[in-house]
mmCIF file of C-alpha atoms (C1' of nucleotides) and ligand atoms in Angstrom:
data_model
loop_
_atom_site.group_PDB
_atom_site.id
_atom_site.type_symbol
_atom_site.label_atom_id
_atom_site.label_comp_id
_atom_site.label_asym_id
_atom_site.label_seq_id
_atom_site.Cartn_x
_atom_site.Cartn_y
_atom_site.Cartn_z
ATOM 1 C CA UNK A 28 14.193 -3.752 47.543
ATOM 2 C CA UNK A 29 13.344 -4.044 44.144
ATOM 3 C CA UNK A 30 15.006 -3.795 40.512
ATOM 4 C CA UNK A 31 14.761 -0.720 38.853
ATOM 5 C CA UNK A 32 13.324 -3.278 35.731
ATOM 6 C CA UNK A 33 10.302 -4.529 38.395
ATOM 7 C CA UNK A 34 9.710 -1.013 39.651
ATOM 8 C CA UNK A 35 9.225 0.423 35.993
ATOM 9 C CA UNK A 36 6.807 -2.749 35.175
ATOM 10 C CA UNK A 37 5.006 -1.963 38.345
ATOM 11 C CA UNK A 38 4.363 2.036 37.526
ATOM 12 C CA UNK A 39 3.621 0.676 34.022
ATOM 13 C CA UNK A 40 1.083 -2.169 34.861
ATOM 14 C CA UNK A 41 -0.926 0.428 37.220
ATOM 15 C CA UNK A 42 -0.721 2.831 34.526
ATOM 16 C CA UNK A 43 -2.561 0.693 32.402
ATOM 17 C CA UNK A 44 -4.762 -0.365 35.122
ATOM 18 C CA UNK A 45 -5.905 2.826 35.870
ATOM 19 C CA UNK A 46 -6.224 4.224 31.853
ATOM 20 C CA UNK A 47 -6.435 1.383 29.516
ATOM 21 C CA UNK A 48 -9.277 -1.464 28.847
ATOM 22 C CA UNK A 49 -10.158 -3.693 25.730
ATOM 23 C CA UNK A 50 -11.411 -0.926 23.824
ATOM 24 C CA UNK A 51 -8.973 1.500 25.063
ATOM 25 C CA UNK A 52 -5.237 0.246 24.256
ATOM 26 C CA UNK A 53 -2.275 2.147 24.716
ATOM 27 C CA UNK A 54 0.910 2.461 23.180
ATOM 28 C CA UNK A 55 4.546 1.656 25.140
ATOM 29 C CA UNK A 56 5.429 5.241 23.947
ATOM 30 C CA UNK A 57 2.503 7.096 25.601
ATOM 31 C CA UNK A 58 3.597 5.113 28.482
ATOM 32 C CA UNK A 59 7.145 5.465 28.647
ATOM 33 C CA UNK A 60 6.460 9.693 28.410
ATOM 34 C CA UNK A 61 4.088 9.302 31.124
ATOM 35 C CA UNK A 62 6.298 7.804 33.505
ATOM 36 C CA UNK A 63 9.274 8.968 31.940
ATOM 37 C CA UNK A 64 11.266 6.063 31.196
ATOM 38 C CA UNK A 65 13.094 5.446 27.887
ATOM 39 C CA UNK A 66 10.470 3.650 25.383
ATOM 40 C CA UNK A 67 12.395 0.697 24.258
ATOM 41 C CA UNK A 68 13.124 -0.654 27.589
ATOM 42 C CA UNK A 69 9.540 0.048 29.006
ATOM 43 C CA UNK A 70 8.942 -2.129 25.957
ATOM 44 C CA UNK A 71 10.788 -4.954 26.610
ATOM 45 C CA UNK A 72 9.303 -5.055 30.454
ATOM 46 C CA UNK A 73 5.752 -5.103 28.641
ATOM 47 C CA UNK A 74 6.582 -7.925 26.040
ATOM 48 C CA UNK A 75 7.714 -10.011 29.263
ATOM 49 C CA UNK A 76 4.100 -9.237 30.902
ATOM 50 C CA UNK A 77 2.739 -10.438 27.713
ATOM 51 C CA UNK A 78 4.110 -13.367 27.211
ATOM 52 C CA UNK A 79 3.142 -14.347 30.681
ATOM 53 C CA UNK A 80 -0.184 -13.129 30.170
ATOM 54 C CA UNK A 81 -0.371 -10.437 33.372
ATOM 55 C CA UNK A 82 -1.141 -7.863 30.438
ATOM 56 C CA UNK A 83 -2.833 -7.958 26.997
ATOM 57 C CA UNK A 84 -1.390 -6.398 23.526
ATOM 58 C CA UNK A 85 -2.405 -6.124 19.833
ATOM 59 C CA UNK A 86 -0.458 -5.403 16.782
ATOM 60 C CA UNK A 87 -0.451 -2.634 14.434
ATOM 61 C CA UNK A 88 -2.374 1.054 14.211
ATOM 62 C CA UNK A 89 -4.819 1.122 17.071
ATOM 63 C CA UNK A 90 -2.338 -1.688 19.161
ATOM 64 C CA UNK A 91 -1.036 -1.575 21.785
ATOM 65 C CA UNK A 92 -0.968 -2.752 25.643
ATOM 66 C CA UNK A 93 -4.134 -3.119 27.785
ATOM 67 C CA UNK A 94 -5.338 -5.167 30.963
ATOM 68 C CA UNK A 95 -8.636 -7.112 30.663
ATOM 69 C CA UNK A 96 -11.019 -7.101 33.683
ATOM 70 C CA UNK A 97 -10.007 -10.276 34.615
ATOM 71 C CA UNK A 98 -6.156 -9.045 34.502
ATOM 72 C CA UNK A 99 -7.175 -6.604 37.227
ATOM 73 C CA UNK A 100 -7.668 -9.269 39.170
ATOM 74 C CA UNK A 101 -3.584 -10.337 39.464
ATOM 75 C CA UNK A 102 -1.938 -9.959 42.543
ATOM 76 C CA UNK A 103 0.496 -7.201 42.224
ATOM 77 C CA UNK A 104 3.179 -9.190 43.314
ATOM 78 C CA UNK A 105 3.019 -11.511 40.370
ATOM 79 C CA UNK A 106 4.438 -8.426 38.036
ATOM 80 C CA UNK A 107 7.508 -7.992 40.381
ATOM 81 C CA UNK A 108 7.950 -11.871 40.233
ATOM 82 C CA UNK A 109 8.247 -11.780 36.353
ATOM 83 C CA UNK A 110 10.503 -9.409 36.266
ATOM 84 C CA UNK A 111 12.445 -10.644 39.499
ATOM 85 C CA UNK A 112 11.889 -13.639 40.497
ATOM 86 C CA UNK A 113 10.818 -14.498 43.695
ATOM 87 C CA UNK A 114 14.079 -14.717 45.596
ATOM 88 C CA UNK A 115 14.895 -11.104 46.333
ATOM 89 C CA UNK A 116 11.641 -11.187 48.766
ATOM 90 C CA UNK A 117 12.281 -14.499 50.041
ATOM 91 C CA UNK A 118 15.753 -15.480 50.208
ATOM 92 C CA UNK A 119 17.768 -14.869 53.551
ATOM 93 C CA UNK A 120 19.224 -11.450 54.088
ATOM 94 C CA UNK A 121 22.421 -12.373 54.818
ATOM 95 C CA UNK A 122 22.754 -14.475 52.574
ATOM 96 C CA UNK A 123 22.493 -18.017 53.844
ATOM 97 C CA UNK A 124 21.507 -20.627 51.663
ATOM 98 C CA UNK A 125 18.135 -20.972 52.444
ATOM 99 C CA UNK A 126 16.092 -18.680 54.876
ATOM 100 C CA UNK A 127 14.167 -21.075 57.472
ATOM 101 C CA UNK A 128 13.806 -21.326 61.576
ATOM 102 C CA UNK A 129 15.496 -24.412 61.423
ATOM 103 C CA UNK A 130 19.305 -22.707 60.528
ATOM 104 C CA UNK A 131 17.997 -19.410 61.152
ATOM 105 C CA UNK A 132 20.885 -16.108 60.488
ATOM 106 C CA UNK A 133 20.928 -13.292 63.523
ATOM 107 C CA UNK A 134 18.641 -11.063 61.818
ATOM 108 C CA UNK A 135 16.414 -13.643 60.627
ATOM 109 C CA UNK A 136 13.695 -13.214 63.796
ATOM 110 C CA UNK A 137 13.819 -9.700 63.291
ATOM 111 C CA UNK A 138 13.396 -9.437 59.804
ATOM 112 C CA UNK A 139 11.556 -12.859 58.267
ATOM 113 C CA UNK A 140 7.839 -11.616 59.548
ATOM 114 C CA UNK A 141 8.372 -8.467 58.198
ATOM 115 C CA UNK A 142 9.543 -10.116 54.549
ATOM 116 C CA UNK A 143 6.177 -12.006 54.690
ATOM 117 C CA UNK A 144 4.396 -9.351 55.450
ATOM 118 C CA UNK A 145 5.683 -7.204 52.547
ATOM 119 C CA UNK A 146 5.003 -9.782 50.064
ATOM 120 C CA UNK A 147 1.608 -10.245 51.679
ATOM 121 C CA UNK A 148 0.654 -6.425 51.341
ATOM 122 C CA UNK A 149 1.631 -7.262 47.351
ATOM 123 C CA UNK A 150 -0.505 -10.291 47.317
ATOM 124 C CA UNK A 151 -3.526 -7.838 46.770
ATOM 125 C CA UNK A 152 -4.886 -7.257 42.904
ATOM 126 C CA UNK A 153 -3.566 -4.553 40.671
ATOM 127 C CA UNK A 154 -7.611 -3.316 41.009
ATOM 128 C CA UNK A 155 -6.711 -2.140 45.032
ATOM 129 C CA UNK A 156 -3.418 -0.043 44.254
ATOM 130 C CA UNK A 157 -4.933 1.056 40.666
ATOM 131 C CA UNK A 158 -8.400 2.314 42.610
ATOM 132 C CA UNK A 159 -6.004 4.219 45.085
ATOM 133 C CA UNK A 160 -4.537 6.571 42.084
ATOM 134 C CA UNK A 161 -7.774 6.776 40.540
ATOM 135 C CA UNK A 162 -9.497 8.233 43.812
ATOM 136 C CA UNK A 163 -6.184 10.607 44.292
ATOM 137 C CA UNK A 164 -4.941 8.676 47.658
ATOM 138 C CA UNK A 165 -1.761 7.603 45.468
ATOM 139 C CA UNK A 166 0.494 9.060 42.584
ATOM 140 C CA UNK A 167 2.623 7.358 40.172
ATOM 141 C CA UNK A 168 6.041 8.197 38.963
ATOM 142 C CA UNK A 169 6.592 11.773 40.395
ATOM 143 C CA UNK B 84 17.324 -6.368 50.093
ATOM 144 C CA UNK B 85 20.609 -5.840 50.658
ATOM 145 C CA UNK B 86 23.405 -5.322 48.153
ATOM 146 C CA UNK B 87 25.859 -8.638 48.366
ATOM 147 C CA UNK B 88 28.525 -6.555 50.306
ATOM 148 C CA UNK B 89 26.801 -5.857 52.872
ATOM 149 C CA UNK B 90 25.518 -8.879 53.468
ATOM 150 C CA UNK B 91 29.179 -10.067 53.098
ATOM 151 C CA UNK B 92 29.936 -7.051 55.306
ATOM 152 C CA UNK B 93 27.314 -8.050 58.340
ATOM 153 C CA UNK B 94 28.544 -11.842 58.219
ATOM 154 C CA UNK B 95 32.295 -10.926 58.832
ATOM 155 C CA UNK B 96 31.433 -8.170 61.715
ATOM 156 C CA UNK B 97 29.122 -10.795 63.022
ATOM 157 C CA UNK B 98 31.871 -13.044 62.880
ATOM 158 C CA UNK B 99 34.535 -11.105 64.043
ATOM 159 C CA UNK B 100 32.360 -9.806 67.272
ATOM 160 C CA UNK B 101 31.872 -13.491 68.041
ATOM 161 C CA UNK B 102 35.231 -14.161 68.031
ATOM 162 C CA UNK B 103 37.939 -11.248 68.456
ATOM 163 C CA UNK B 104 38.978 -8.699 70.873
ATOM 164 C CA UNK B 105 41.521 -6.172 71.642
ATOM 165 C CA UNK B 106 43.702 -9.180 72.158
ATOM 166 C CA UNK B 107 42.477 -11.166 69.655
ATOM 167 C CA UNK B 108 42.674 -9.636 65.965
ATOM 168 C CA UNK B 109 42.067 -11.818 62.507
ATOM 169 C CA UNK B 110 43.570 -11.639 59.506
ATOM 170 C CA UNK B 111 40.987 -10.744 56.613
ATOM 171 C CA UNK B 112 42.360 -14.141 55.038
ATOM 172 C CA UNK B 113 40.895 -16.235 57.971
ATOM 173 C CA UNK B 114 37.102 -14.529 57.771
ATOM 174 C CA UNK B 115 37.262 -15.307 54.186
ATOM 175 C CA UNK B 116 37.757 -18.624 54.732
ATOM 176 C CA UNK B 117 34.763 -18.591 57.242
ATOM 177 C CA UNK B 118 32.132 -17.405 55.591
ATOM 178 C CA UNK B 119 33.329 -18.767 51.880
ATOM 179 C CA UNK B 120 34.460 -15.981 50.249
ATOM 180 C CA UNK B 121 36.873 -14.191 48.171
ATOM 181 C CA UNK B 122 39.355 -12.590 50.434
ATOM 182 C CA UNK B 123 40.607 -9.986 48.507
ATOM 183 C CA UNK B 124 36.994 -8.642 47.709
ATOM 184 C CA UNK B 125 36.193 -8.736 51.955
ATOM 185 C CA UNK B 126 39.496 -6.969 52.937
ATOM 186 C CA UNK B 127 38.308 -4.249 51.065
ATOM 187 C CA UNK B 128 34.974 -3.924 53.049
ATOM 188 C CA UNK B 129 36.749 -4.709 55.859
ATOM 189 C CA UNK B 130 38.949 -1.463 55.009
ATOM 190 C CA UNK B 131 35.805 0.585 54.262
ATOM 191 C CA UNK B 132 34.553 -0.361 57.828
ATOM 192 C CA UNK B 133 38.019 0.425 59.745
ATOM 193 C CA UNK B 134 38.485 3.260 57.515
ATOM 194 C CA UNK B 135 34.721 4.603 59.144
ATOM 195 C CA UNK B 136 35.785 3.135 62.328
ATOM 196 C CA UNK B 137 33.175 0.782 62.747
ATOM 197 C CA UNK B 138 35.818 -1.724 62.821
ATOM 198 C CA UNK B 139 39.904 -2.026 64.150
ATOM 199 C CA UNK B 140 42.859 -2.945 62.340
ATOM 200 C CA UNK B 141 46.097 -3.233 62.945
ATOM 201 C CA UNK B 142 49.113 -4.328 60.658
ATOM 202 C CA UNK B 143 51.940 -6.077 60.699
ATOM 203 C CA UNK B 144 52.190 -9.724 62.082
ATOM 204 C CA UNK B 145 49.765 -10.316 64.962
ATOM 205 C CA UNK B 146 48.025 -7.823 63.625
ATOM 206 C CA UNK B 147 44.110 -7.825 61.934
ATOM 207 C CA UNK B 148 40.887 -6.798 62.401
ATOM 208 C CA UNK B 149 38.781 -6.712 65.993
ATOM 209 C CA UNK B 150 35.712 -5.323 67.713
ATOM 210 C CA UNK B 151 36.715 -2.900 70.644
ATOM 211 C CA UNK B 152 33.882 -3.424 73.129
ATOM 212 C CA UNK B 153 32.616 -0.075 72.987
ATOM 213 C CA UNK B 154 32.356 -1.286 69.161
ATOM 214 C CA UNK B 155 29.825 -4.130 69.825
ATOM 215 C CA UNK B 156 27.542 -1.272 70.944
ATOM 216 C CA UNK B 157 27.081 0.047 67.271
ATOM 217 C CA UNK B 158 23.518 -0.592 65.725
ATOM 218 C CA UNK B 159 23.990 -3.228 63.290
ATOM 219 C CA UNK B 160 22.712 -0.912 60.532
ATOM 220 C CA UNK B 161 25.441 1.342 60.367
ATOM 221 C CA UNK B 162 27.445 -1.976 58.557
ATOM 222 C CA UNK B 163 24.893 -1.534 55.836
ATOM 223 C CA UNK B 164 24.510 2.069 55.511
ATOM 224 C CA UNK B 165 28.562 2.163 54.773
ATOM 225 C CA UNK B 166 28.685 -0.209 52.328
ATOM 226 C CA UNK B 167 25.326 0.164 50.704
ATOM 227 C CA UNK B 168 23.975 3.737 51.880
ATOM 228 C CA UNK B 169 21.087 4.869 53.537
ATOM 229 C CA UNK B 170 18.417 5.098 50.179
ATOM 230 C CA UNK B 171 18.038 0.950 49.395
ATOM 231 C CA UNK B 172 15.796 0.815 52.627
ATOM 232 C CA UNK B 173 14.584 4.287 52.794
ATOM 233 C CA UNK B 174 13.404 5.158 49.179
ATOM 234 C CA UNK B 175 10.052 4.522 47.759
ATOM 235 C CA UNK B 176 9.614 0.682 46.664
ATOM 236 C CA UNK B 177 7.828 2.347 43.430
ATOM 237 C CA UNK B 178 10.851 4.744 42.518
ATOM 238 C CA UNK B 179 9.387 8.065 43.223
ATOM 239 C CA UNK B 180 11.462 10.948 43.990
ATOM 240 C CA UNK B 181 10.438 11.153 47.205
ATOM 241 C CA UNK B 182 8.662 8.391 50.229
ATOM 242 C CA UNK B 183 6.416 10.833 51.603
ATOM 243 C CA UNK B 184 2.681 10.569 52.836
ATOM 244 C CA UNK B 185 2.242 13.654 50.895
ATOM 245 C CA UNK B 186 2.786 12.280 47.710
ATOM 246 C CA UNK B 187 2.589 8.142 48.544
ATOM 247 C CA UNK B 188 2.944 5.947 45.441
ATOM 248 C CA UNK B 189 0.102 3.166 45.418
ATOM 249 C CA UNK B 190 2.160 0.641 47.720
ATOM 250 C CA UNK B 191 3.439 3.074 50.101
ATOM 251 C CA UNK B 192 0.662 2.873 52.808
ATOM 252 C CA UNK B 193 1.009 -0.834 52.367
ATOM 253 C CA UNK B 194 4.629 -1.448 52.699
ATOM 254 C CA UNK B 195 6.645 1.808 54.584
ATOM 255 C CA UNK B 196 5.745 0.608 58.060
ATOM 256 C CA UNK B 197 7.389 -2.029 57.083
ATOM 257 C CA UNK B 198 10.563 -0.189 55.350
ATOM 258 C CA UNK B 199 10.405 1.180 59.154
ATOM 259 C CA UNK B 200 10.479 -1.739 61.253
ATOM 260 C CA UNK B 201 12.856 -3.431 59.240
ATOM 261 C CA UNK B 202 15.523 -0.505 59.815
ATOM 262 C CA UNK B 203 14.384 -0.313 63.453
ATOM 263 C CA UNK B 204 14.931 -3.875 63.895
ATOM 264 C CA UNK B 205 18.770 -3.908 62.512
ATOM 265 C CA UNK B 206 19.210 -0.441 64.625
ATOM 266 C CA UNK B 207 19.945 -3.059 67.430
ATOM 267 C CA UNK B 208 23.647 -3.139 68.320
ATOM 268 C CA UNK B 209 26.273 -5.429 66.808
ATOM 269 C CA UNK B 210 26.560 -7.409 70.453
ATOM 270 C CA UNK B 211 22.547 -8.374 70.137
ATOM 271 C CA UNK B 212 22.898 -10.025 67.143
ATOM 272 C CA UNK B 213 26.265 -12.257 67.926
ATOM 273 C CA UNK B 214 25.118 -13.097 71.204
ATOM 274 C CA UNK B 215 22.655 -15.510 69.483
ATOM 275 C CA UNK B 216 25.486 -16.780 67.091
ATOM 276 C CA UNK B 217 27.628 -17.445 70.947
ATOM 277 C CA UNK B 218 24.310 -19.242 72.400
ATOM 278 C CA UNK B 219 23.573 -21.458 69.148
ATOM 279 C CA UNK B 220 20.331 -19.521 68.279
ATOM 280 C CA UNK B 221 21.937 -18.439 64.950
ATOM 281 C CA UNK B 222 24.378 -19.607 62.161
ATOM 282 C CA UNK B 223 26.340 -17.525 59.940
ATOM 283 C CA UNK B 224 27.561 -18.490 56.534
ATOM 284 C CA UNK B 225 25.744 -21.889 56.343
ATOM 285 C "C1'" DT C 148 68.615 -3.847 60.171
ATOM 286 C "C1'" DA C 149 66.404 -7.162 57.294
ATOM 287 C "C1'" DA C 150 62.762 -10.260 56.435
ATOM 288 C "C1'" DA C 151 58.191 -11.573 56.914
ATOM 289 C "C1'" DT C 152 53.405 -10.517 57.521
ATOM 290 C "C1'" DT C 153 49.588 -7.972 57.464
ATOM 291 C "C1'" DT C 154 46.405 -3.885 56.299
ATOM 292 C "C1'" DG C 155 45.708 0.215 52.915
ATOM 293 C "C1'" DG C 156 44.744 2.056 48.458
ATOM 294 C "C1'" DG C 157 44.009 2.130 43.832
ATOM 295 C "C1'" DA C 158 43.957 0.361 39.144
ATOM 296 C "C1'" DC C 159 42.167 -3.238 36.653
ATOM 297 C "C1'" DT C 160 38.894 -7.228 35.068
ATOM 298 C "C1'" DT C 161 34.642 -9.684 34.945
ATOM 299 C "C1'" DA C 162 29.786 -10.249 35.369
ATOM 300 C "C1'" DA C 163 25.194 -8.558 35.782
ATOM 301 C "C1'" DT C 164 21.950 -5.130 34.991
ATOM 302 C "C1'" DT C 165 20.222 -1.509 32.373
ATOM 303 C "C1'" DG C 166 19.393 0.599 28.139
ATOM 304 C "C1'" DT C 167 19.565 0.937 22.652
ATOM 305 C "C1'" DC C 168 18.999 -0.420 18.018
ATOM 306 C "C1'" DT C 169 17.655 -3.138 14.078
ATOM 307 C "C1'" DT C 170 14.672 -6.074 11.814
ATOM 308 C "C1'" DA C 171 10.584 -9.107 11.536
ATOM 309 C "C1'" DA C 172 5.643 -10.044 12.211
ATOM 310 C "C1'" DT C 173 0.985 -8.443 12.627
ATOM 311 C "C1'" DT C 174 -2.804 -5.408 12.001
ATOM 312 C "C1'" DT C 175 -5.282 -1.309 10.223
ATOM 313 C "C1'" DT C 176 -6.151 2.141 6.912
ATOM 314 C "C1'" DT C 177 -6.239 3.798 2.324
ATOM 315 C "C1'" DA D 127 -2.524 -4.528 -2.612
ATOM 316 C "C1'" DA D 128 0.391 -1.129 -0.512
ATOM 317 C "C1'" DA D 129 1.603 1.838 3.212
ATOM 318 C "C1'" DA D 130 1.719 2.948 7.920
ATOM 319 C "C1'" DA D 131 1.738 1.822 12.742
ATOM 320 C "C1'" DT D 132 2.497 -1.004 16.258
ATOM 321 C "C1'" DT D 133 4.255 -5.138 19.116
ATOM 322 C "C1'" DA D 134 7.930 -9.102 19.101
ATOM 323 C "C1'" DA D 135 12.483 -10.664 19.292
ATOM 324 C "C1'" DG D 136 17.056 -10.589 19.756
ATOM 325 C "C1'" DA D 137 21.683 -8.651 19.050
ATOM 326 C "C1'" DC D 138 24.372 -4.975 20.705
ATOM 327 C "C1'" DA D 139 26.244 -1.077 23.953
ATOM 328 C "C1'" DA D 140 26.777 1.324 28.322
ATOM 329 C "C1'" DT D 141 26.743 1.419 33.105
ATOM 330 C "C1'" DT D 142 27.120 -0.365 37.638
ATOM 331 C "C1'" DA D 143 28.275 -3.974 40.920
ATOM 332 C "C1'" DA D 144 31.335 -7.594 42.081
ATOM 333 C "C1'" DG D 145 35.699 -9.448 42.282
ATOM 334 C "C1'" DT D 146 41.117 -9.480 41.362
ATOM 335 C "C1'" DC D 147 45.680 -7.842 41.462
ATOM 336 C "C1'" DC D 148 49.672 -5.159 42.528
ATOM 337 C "C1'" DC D 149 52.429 -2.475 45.273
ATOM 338 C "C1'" DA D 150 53.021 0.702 49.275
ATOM 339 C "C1'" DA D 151 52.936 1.403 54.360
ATOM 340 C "C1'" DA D 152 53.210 -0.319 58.916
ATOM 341 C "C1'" DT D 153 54.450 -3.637 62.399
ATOM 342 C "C1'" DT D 154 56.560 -7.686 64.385
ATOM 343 C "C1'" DT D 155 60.151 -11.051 64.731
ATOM 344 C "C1'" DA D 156 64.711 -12.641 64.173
HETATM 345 S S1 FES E 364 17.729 -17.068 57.696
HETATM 346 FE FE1 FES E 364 18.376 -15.057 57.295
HETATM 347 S S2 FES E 364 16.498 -14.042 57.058
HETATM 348 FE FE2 FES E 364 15.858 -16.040 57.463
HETATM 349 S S1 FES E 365 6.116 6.662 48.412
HETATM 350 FE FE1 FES E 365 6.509 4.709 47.625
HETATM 351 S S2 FES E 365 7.030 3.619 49.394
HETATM 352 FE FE2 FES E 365 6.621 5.588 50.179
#
DNA sequence: TAAATTTGGGACTTAATTGTCTTAATTTTT
DNA sequence: AAAAATTAAGACAATTAAGTCCCAAATTTA
């Protein structure tokens, strides 16, 4: 349902979330042994983050890749739509040009409330999934 | 959501329980042309659905592919779990190992009943979802 | 029986995604 | 000022998914 790219970036971003603030940065290496991913392509995912501001970096000894207080205010979803795009979650799943109830496909009442819904679920802030790991309802990459 | 062949692969069952019949087979060649698409790549995922049976063939002039009518009593989903597999709508959106509420990744609580519904939706049979295409309450390949 | 038509199967090509490597830029420490 | 550590950027390689092609097997028609 997602890329393998956007489900790395996800693990990665709550990672960060849950371990990491301005004072407290953390290197794409640590990461990418946490959740066991190879380092320069966690790295890449990160630098796309950054550049689009969902997550903060700095340079040199001490650098590395942290989310403000503010950050953990994102909707999750917005990580997955970096590193996706939107259209996997909203785009017709058959295939027709555009999804819509005007020229709907045969699955389309079945499944177009439940697409909403799943990109509504991932409309909440990195803070709600983060605070789930923290408080040991949730585990990442196992 | 799904992989392009299987969306590819729904359309031209769709298509062909809409409009063939023990009596009435189509070439591979005239689906393409339906749903705009390369014929050579459908005839093979037309051959991966005879070859599993969810489908007839025949060769030969006259011959083709059809729906028997015991055929238009298969849930939909089995289209998609032949070309695609069972694990793109079953495995954790996050990557883990394992979707379990034992060990849920931070999104699972959020988005499995969905994973669920949607699969439970598409277990409908083959027959539910073309008679809306033979009423005019759904298009394919628009 | 021969020719034509269609599916069946597999090798091959192309495109997209995933993953690696090298070098530059920035920052900290000494 | 120099050295070390880290992100930034982009070229490159490998893998997987998508799409093409060729020829064999089966069936119908003439
Ligand atoms: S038109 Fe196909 S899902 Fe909406
Ligand atoms: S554990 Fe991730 S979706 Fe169930």
């Amino acid at each position: 349902m997602l890329s393998s790219s956007s489900k790395y970036a996800v693990n990665a971003v709550l990672y960060l979330a849950v371990h990491s603030n301005d004072k407290n940065k953390i290197r794409a290496k640590e990461i990418a042994e946490a959740i066991k991913l190879p380092s320069p392509f966690l790295s890449k995912l990160l630098q796309s983050l950054s550049r689009e501001n969902i997550i903060s970096s700095s340079k040199g000894p001490t650098g590395g890749f942290y989310l403000t207080k503010q950050a953990l205010n994102t909707p999750l979803i917005e990580v997955v739509n970096i590193i996706d795009g939107t259209s996997r979650l909203e785009d017709c799943v058959l295939g027709l040009k555009k999804c819509s109830s005007e020229q709907p496909c045969p699955v389309h009442y079945s499944v177009q409330p439940l697409k909403q819904k799943f990109r509504k679920e991932l409309q909440e802030n990195i803070s709600v999934f983060a605070e789930k790991v923290k408080n040991g309802e949730a585990y990442l990459f196992v």
